[in-house]
Every structure is written in C-alpha cells, then in structure tokens.
PDB file of C-alpha atoms in Angstrom:
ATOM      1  CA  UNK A   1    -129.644  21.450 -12.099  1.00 48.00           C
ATOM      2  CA  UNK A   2    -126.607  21.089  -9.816  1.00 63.00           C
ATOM      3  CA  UNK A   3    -125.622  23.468  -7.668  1.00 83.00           C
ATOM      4  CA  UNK A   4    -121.873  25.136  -7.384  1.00 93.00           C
ATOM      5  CA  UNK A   5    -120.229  24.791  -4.301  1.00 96.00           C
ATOM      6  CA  UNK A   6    -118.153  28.409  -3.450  1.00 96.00           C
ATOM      7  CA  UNK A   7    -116.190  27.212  -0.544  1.00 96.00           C
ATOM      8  CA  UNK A   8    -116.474  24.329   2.158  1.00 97.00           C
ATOM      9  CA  UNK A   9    -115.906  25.905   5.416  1.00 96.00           C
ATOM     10  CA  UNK A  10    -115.333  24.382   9.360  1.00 96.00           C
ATOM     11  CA  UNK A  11    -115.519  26.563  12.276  1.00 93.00           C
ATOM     12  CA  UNK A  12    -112.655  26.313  14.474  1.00 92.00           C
ATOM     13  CA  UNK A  13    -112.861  26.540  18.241  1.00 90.00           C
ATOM     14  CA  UNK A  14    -115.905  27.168  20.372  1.00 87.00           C
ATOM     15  CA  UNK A  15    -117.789  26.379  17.707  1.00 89.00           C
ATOM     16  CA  UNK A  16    -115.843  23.664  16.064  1.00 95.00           C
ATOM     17  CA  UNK A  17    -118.222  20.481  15.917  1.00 97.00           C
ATOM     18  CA  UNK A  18    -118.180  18.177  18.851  1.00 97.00           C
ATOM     19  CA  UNK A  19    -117.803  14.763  19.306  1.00 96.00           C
ATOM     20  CA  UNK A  20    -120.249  12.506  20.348  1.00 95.00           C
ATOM     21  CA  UNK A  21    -122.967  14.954  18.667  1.00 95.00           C
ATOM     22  CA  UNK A  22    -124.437  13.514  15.339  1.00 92.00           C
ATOM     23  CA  UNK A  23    -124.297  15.986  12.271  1.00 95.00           C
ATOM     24  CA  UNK A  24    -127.652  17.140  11.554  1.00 96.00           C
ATOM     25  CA  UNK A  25    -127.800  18.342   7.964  1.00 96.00           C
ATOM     26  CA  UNK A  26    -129.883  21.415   6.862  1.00 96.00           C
ATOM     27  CA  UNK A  27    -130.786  23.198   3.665  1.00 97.00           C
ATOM     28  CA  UNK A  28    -130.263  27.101   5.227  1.00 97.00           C
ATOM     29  CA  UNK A  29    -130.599  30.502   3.653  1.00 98.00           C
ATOM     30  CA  UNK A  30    -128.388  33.929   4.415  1.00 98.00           C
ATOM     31  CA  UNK A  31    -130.262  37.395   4.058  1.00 98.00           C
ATOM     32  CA  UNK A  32    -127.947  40.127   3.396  1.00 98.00           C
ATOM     33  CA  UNK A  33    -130.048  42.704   4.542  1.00 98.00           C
ATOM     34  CA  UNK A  34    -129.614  46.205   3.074  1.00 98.00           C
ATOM     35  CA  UNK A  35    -131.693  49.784   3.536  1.00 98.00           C
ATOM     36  CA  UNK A  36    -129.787  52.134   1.539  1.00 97.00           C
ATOM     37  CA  UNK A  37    -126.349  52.227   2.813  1.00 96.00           C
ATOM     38  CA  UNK A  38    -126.525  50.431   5.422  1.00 98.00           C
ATOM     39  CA  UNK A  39    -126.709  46.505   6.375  1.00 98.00           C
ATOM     40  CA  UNK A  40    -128.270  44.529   9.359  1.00 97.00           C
ATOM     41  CA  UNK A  41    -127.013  42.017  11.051  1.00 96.00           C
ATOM     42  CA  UNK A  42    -128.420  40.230  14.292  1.00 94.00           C
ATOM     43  CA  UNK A  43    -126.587  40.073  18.009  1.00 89.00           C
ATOM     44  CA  UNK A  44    -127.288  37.051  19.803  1.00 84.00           C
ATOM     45  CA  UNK A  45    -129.028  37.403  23.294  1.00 82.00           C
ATOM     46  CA  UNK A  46    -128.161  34.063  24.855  1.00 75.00           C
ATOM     47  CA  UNK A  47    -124.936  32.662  23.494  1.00 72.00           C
ATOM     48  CA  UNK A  48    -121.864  34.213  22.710  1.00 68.00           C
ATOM     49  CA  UNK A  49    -122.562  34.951  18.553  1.00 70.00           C
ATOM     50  CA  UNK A  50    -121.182  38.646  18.305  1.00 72.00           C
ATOM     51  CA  UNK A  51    -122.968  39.097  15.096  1.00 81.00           C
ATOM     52  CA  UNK A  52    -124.700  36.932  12.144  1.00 92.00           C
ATOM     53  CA  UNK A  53    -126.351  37.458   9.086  1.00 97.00           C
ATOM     54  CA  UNK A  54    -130.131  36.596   9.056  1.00 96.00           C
ATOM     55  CA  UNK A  55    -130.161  33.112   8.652  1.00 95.00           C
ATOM     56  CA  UNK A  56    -132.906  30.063   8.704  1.00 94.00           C
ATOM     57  CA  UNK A  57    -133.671  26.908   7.277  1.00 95.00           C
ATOM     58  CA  UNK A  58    -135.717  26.272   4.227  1.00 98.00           C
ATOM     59  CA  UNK A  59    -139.256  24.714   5.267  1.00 96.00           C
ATOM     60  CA  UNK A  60    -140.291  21.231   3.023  1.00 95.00           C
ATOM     61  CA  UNK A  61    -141.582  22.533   0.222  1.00 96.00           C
ATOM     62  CA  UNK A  62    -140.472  25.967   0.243  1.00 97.00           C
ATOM     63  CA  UNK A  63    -138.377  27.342  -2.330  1.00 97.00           C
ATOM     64  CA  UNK A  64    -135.235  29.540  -1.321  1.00 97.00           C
ATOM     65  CA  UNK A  65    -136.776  33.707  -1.897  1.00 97.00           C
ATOM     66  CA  UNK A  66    -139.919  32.404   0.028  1.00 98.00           C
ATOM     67  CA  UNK A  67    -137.721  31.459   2.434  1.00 98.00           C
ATOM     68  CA  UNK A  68    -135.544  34.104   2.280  1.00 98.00           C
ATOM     69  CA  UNK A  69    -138.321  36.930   2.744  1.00 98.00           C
ATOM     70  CA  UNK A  70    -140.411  34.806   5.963  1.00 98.00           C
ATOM     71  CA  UNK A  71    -136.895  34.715   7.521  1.00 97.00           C
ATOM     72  CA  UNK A  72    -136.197  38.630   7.273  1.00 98.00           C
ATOM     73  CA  UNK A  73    -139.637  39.048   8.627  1.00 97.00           C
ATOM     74  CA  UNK A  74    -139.655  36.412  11.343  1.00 96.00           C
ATOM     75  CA  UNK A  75    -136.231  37.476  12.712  1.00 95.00           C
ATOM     76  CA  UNK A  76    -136.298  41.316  11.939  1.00 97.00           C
ATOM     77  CA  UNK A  77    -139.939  42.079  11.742  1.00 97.00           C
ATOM     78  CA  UNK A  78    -138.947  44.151   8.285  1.00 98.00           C
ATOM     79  CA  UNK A  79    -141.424  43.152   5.902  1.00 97.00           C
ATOM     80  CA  UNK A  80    -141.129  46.029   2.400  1.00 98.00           C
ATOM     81  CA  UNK A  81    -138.573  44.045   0.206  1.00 98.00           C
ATOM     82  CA  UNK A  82    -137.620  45.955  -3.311  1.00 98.00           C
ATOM     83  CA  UNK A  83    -135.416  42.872  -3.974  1.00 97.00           C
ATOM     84  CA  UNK A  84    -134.558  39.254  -3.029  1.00 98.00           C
ATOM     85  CA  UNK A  85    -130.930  38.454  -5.506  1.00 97.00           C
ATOM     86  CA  UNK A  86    -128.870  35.196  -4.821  1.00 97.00           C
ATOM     87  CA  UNK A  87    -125.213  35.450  -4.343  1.00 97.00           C
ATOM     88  CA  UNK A  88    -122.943  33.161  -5.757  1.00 95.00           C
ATOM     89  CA  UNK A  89    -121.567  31.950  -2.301  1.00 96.00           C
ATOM     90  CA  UNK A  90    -122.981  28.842  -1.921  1.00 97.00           C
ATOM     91  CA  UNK A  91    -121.318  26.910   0.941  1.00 97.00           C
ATOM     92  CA  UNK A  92    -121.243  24.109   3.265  1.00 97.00           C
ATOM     93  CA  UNK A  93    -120.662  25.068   6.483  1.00 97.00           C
ATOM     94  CA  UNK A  94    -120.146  22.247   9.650  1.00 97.00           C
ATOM     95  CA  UNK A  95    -119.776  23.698  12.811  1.00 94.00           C
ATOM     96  CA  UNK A  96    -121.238  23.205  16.885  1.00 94.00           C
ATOM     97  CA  UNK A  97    -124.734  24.621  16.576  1.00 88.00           C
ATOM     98  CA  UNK A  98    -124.646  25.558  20.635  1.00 83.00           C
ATOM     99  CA  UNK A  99    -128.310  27.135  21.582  1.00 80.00           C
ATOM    100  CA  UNK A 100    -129.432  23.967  19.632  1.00 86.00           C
ATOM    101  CA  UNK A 101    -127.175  21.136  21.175  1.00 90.00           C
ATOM    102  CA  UNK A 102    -126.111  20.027  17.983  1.00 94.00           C
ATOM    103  CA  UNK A 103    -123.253  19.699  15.052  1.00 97.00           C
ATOM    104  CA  UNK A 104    -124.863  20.956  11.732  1.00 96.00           C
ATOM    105  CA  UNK A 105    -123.875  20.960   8.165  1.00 97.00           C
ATOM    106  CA  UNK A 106    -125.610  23.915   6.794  1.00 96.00           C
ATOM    107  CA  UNK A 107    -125.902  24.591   3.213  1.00 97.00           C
ATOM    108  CA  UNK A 108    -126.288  28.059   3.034  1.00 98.00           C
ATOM    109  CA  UNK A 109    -127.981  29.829  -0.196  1.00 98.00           C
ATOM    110  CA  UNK A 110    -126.966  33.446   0.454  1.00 98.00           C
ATOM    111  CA  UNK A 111    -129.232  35.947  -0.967  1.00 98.00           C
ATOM    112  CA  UNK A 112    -128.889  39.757  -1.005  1.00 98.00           C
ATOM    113  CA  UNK A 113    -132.612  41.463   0.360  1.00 98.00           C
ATOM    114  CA  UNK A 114    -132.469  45.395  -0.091  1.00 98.00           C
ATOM    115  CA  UNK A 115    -135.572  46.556   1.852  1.00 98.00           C
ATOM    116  CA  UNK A 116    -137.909  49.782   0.058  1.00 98.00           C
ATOM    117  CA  UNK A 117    -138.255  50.950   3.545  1.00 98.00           C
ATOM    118  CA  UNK A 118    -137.902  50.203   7.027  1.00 97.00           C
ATOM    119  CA  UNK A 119    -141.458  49.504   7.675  1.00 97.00           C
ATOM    120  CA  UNK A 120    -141.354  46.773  10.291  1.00 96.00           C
ATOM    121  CA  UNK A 121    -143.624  44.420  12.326  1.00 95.00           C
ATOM    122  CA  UNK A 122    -143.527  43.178  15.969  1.00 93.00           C
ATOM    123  CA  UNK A 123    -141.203  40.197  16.557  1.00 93.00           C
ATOM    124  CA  UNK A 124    -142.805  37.557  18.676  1.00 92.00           C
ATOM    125  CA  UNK A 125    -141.764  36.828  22.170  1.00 92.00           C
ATOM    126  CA  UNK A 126    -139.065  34.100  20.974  1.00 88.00           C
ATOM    127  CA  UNK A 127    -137.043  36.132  18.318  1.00 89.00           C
ATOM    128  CA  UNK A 128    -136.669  39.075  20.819  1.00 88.00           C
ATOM    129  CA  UNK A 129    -135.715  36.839  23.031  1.00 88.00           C
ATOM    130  CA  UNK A 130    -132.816  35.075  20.794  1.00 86.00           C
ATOM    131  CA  UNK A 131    -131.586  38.065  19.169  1.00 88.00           C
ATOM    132  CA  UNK A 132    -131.612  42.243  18.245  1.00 89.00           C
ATOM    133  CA  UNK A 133    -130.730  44.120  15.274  1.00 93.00           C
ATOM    134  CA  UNK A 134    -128.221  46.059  14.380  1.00 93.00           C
ATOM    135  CA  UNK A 135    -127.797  47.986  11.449  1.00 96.00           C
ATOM    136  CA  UNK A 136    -124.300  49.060  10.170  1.00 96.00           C
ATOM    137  CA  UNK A 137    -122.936  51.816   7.705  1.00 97.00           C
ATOM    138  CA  UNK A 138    -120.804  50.584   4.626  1.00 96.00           C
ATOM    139  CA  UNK A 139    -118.120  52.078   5.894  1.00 96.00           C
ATOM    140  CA  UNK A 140    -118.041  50.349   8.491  1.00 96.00           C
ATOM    141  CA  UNK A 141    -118.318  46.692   7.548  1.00 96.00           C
ATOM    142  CA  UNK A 142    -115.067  45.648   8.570  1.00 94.00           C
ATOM    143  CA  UNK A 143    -115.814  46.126  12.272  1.00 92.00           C
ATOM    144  CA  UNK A 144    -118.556  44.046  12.175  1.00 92.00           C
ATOM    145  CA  UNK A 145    -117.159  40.555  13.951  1.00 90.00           C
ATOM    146  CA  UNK A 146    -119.044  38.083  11.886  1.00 91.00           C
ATOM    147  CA  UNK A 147    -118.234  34.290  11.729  1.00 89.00           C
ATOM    148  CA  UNK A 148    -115.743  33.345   8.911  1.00 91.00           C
ATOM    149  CA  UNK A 149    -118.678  31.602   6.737  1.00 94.00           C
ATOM    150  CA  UNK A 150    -121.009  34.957   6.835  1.00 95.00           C
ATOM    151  CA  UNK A 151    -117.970  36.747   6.273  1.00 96.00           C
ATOM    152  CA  UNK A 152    -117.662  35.216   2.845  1.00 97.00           C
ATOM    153  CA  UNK A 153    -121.076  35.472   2.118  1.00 97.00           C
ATOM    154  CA  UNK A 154    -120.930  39.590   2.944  1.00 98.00           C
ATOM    155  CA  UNK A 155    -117.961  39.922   0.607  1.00 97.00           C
ATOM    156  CA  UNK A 156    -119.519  38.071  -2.125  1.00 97.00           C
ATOM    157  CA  UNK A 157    -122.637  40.050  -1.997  1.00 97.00           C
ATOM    158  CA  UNK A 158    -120.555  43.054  -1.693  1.00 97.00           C
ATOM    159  CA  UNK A 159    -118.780  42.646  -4.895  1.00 96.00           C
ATOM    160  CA  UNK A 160    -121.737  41.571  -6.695  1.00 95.00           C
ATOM    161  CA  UNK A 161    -122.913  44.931  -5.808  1.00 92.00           C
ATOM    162  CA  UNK A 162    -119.975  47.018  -7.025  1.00 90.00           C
ATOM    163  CA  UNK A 163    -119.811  44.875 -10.414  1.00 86.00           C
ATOM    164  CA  UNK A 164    -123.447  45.716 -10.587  1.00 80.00           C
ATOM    165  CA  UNK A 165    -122.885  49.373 -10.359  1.00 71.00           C
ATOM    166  CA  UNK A 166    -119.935  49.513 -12.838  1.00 62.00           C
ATOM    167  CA  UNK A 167    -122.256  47.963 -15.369  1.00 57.00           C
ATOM    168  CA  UNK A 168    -124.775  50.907 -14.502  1.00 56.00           C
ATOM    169  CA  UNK A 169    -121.823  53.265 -14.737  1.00 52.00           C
ATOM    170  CA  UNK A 170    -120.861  52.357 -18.007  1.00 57.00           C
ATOM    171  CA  UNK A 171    -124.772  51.585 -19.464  1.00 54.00           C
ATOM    172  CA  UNK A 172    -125.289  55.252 -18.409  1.00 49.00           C
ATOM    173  CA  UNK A 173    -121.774  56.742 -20.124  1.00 53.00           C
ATOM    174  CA  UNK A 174    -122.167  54.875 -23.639  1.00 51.00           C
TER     175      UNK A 174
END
C-alpha cells in the first residue's frame, strides 16, 4: 500500500540543510501527546529547539504504534496509553539535524497518543540530558513556538479531533 504524502516541507534558516553534509534519510514518527486537555511537547537542553513534538525513528523491524509508544516512554517516561491514532499528515521533512551533525530527510508518521494517566517512569541519564517536558493547555496552543513541520502535524491532529467530536455530537443527538 502506498502511502499519501500531506505536504513536503524545508526548514529555512538555522536549520536549513547544509552543504557539504550528505542527506541521511530516516523513517521517523511524531507523538502528539495528550492528558485530557492538555498536550506535551519537549524543550531542548543543548541546542536552540524552543519546542518539538515527541519524535524518533522507527527501529528495523518495528512497525509505526510500537514505535510510537517506546518513543513516548523513552523521551517522556509516560508509559499508560488509552490510544495510539495516526494523523493524516504524513510529510517529508529535510532540514540541518544540528545535535547530530547532519542533513536529514525525515518521513514523519504523525500519530495522536492520549495518555489514561500521567503515570510516568524515570528517564535515563541521556533523555534528561537532551530535553524536558512541558505540558500545555488547549488554549494555549498557539504560543507554543514549534517548528513549521510539527506545526502541521499539531493542526492536523487537532482537527481530526474536533471532526471526531462532531461525529460524537451528532451520534449522541439522533
């Protein structure tokens, strides 16, 4: 089965590719992390990424929700997943990967992960050391500085959520 493509996207500016770095390509998922009304995103520690969506790359082998749920854990330490959905924002992102030395050209399989609980294990040593969490009210989405790419994939979760509940809506009215 083929994929569909959502958008093609390439980062401008610090973290436009670079020449004279080869393009590594990578097979990446997106969490969209959710605990009731709220969403989590990580802050980089070391370089100068204001925010991101959990994001990782899928291990030979693995298929996408495994990957989805050991990234969430690895990275957050949040383990009690209700639900793993995909979003239909798949893209193909190229862009200066800079704690890695590297250009990358990420496909990204964004998935939306609402959490039962917030139940968490420790992070190890490295993923403290990389990033922190963050979680953020609804309401307050649009603050959130986010790169252009995990932007998209928000908003496209987002709507799949509000289509979602207007089905619900109307299932519970007829």
């Amino acid at each position: 089965m083929e994929e569909k493509i959502a958008f093609y996207f390439e980062e401008k500016g610090a973290y436009a590719p670079r020449e004279g770095f080869p393009f590594v390509t990578r097979k990446n998922i997106a969490a969209i992390v959710k605990f009731q009304s709220q969403y989590l995103f990580l802050s980089w520690n070391e370089v100068a990424y204001d925010g991101s969506l959990v994001t990782g790359g899928i291990d030979d082998g693995e298929d996408k929700e495994s990957a989805v749920k050991r990234e969430v854990e690895e990275e957050t330490g949040y383990f009690d997943i209700e639900s793993v959905t995909p979003v239909d924002a798949i893209n193909v992102s190229r862009f200066f990967v800079e704690h890695k030395g590297q250009n990358r050209e990420a496909y990204y399989y964004p998935y939306l992960v609402t959490l039962k609980s917030l139940n968490q294990r420790s992070v190890d040593a490295y993923e403290k050391k990389e990033h922190s969490c963050s979680w953020v009210n609804a309401d307050d989405l649009d603050s959130v500085n986010l790169f252009e790419n995990h932007r998209k994939m928000l908003e496209a979760a987002l709507a799949m959520e509000k289509n979602k509940n207007k089905v619900k809506k109307i299932e519970h009215s007829s």
